[in-house]
Tab-separated table of C-alpha atoms in Angstrom:
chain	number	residue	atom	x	y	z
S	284	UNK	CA	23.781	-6.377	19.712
S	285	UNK	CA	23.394	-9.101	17.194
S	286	UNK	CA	20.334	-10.189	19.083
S	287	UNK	CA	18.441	-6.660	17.767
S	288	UNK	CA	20.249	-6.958	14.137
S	289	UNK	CA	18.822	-10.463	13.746
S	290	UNK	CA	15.198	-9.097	14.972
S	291	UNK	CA	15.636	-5.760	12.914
S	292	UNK	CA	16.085	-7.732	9.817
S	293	UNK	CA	13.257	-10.078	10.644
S	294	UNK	CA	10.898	-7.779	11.196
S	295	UNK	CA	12.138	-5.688	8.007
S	296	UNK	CA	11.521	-9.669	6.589
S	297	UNK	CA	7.792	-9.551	7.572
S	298	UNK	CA	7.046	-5.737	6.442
S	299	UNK	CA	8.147	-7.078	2.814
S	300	UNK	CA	5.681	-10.286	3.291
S	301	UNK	CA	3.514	-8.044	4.147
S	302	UNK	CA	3.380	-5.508	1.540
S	303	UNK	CA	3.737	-8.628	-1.122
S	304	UNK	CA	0.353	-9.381	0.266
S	305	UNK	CA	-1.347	-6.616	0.337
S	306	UNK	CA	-0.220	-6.577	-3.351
S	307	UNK	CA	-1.668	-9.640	-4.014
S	308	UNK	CA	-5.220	-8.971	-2.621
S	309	UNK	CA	-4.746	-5.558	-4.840
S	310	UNK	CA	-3.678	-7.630	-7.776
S	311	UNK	CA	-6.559	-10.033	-7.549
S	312	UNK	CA	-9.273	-7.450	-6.720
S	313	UNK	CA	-10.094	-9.077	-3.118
S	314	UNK	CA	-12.195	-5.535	-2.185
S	315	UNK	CA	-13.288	-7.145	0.717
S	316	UNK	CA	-10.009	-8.382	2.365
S	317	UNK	CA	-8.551	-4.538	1.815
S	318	UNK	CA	-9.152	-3.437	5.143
S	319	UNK	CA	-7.786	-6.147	7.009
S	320	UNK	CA	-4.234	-4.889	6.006
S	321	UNK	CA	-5.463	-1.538	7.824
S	322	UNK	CA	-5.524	-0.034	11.027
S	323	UNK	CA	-8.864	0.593	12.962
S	324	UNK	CA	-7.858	4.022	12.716
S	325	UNK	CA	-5.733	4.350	9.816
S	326	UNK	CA	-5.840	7.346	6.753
S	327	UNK	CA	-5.234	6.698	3.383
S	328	UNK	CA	-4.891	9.798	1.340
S	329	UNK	CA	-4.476	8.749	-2.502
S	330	UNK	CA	-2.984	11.052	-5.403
S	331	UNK	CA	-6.272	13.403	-6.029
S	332	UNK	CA	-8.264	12.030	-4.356
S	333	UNK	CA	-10.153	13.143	-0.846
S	334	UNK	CA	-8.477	11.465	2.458
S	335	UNK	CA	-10.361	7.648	3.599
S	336	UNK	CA	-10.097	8.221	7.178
S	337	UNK	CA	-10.616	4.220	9.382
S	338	UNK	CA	-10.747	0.983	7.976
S	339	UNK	CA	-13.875	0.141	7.988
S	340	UNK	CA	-14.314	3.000	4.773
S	341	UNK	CA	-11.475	1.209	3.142
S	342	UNK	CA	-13.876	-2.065	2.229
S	343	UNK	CA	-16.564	0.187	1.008
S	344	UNK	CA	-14.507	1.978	-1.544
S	345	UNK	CA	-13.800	1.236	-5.330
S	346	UNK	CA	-17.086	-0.549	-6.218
S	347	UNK	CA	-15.712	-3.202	-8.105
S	348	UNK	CA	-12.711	-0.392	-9.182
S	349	UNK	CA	-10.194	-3.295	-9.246
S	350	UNK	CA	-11.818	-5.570	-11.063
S	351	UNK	CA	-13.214	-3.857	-13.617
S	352	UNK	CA	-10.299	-1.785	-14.668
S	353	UNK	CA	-8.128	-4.877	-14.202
S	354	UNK	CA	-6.089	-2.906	-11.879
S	355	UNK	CA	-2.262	-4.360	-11.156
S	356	UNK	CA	0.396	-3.171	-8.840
S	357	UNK	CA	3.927	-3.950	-7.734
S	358	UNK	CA	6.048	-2.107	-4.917
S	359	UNK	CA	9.756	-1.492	-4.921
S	360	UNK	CA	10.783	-0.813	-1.346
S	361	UNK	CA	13.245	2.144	-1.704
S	362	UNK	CA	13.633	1.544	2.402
S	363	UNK	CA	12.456	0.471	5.692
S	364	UNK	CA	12.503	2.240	8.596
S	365	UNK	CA	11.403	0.933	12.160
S	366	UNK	CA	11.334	2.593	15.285
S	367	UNK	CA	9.178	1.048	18.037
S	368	UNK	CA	5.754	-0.110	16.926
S	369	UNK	CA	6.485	1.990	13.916
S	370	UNK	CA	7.745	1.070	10.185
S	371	UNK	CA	8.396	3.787	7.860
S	372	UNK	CA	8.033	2.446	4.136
S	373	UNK	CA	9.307	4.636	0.825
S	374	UNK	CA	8.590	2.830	-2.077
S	375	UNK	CA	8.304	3.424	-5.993
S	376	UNK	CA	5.369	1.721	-7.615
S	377	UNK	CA	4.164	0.676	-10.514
S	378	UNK	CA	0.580	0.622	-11.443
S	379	UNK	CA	-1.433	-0.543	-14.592
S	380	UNK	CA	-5.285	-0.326	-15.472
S	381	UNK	CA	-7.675	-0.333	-17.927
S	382	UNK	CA	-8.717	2.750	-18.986
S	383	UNK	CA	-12.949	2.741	-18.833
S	384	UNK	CA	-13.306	4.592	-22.230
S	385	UNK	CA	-11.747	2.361	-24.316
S	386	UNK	CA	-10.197	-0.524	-22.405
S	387	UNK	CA	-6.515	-0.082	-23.224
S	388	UNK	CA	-4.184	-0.105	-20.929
S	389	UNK	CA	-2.732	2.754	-18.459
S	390	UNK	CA	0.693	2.417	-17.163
S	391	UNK	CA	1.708	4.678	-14.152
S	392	UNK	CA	4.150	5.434	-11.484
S	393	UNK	CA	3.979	7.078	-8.138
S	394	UNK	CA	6.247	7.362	-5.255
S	395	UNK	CA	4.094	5.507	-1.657
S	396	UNK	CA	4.853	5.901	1.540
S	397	UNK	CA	3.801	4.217	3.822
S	398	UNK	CA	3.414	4.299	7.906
S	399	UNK	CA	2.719	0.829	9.602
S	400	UNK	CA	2.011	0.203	13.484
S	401	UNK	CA	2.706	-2.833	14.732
S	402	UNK	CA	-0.411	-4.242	17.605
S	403	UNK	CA	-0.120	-7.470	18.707
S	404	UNK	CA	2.922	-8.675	16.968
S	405	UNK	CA	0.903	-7.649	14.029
S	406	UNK	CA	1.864	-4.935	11.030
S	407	UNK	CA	-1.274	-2.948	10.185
S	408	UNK	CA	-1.076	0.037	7.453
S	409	UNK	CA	-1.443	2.949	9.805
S	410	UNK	CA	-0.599	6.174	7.350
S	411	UNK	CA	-0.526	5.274	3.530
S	412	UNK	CA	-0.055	8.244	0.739
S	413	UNK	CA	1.076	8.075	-2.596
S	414	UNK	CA	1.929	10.803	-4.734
S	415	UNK	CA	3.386	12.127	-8.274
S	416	UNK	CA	1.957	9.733	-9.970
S	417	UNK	CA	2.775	9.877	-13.919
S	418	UNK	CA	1.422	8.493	-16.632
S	419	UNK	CA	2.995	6.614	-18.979
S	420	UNK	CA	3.619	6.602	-22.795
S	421	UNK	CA	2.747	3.771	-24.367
S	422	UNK	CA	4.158	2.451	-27.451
């Protein structure tokens, strides 16, 4: 039994690494390395926005969107959930970009969840949605 706690709370250990960098590659605006956090056949169905069904769509998507709106992110994990080759993520996030009109800054906050399927000892994002996402008032 304390075999599969220890394991349980590693891999809980690497789906947090994990998310942290896909963050990062967010964060800095690395387009290109997007889709290596994805699943061959993964769907990614933003806030508004049509579904992005297989990774190899994922890379081709934004056009410089992160860069030029100077988009940032961070993820609290609300709580994992593994079963299998499965993780279940619920997280809170926190988002801020330049708005294209004028430049200025656009705080927001949406609720993610998040599916991941583990292949060769491997997390990959298999299901990723994020909804409710709010604006912000700034001060």
């Amino acid at each position: 039994m304390k075999n599969a706690a220890m394991n349980y709370t590693k891999e809980k250990e690497a789906i947090s690494t994990f998310l942290g960098n896909f963050t990062q590659v967010l964060n800095n605006g690395e387009t290109n390395a997007i889709a290596d956090f994805f699943d061959r056949e993964a769907i990614f169905i933003p806030d508004g926005m049509k579904k992005i069904i297989g990774a190899n769509q994922l890379g081709k998507t934004g056009n410089g969107y992160l860069k030029r709106t100077d988009f940032k992110i961070g993820y609290a994990i609300e709580s994992i959930t593994i079963e299998n080759q499965f993780a279940f993520i619920e997280a809170f996030a926190a988002t801020t970009e330049n708005r294209i009109s004028d430049l200025k800054p656009v705080p927001k906050r949406s609720i993610d969840f998040f599916v991941l399927k583990k292949e060769n000892e491997n997390w990959k994002i298999y299901r990723y949605i994020f909804n409710n996402v709010r604006e912000l008032e700034v001060m």
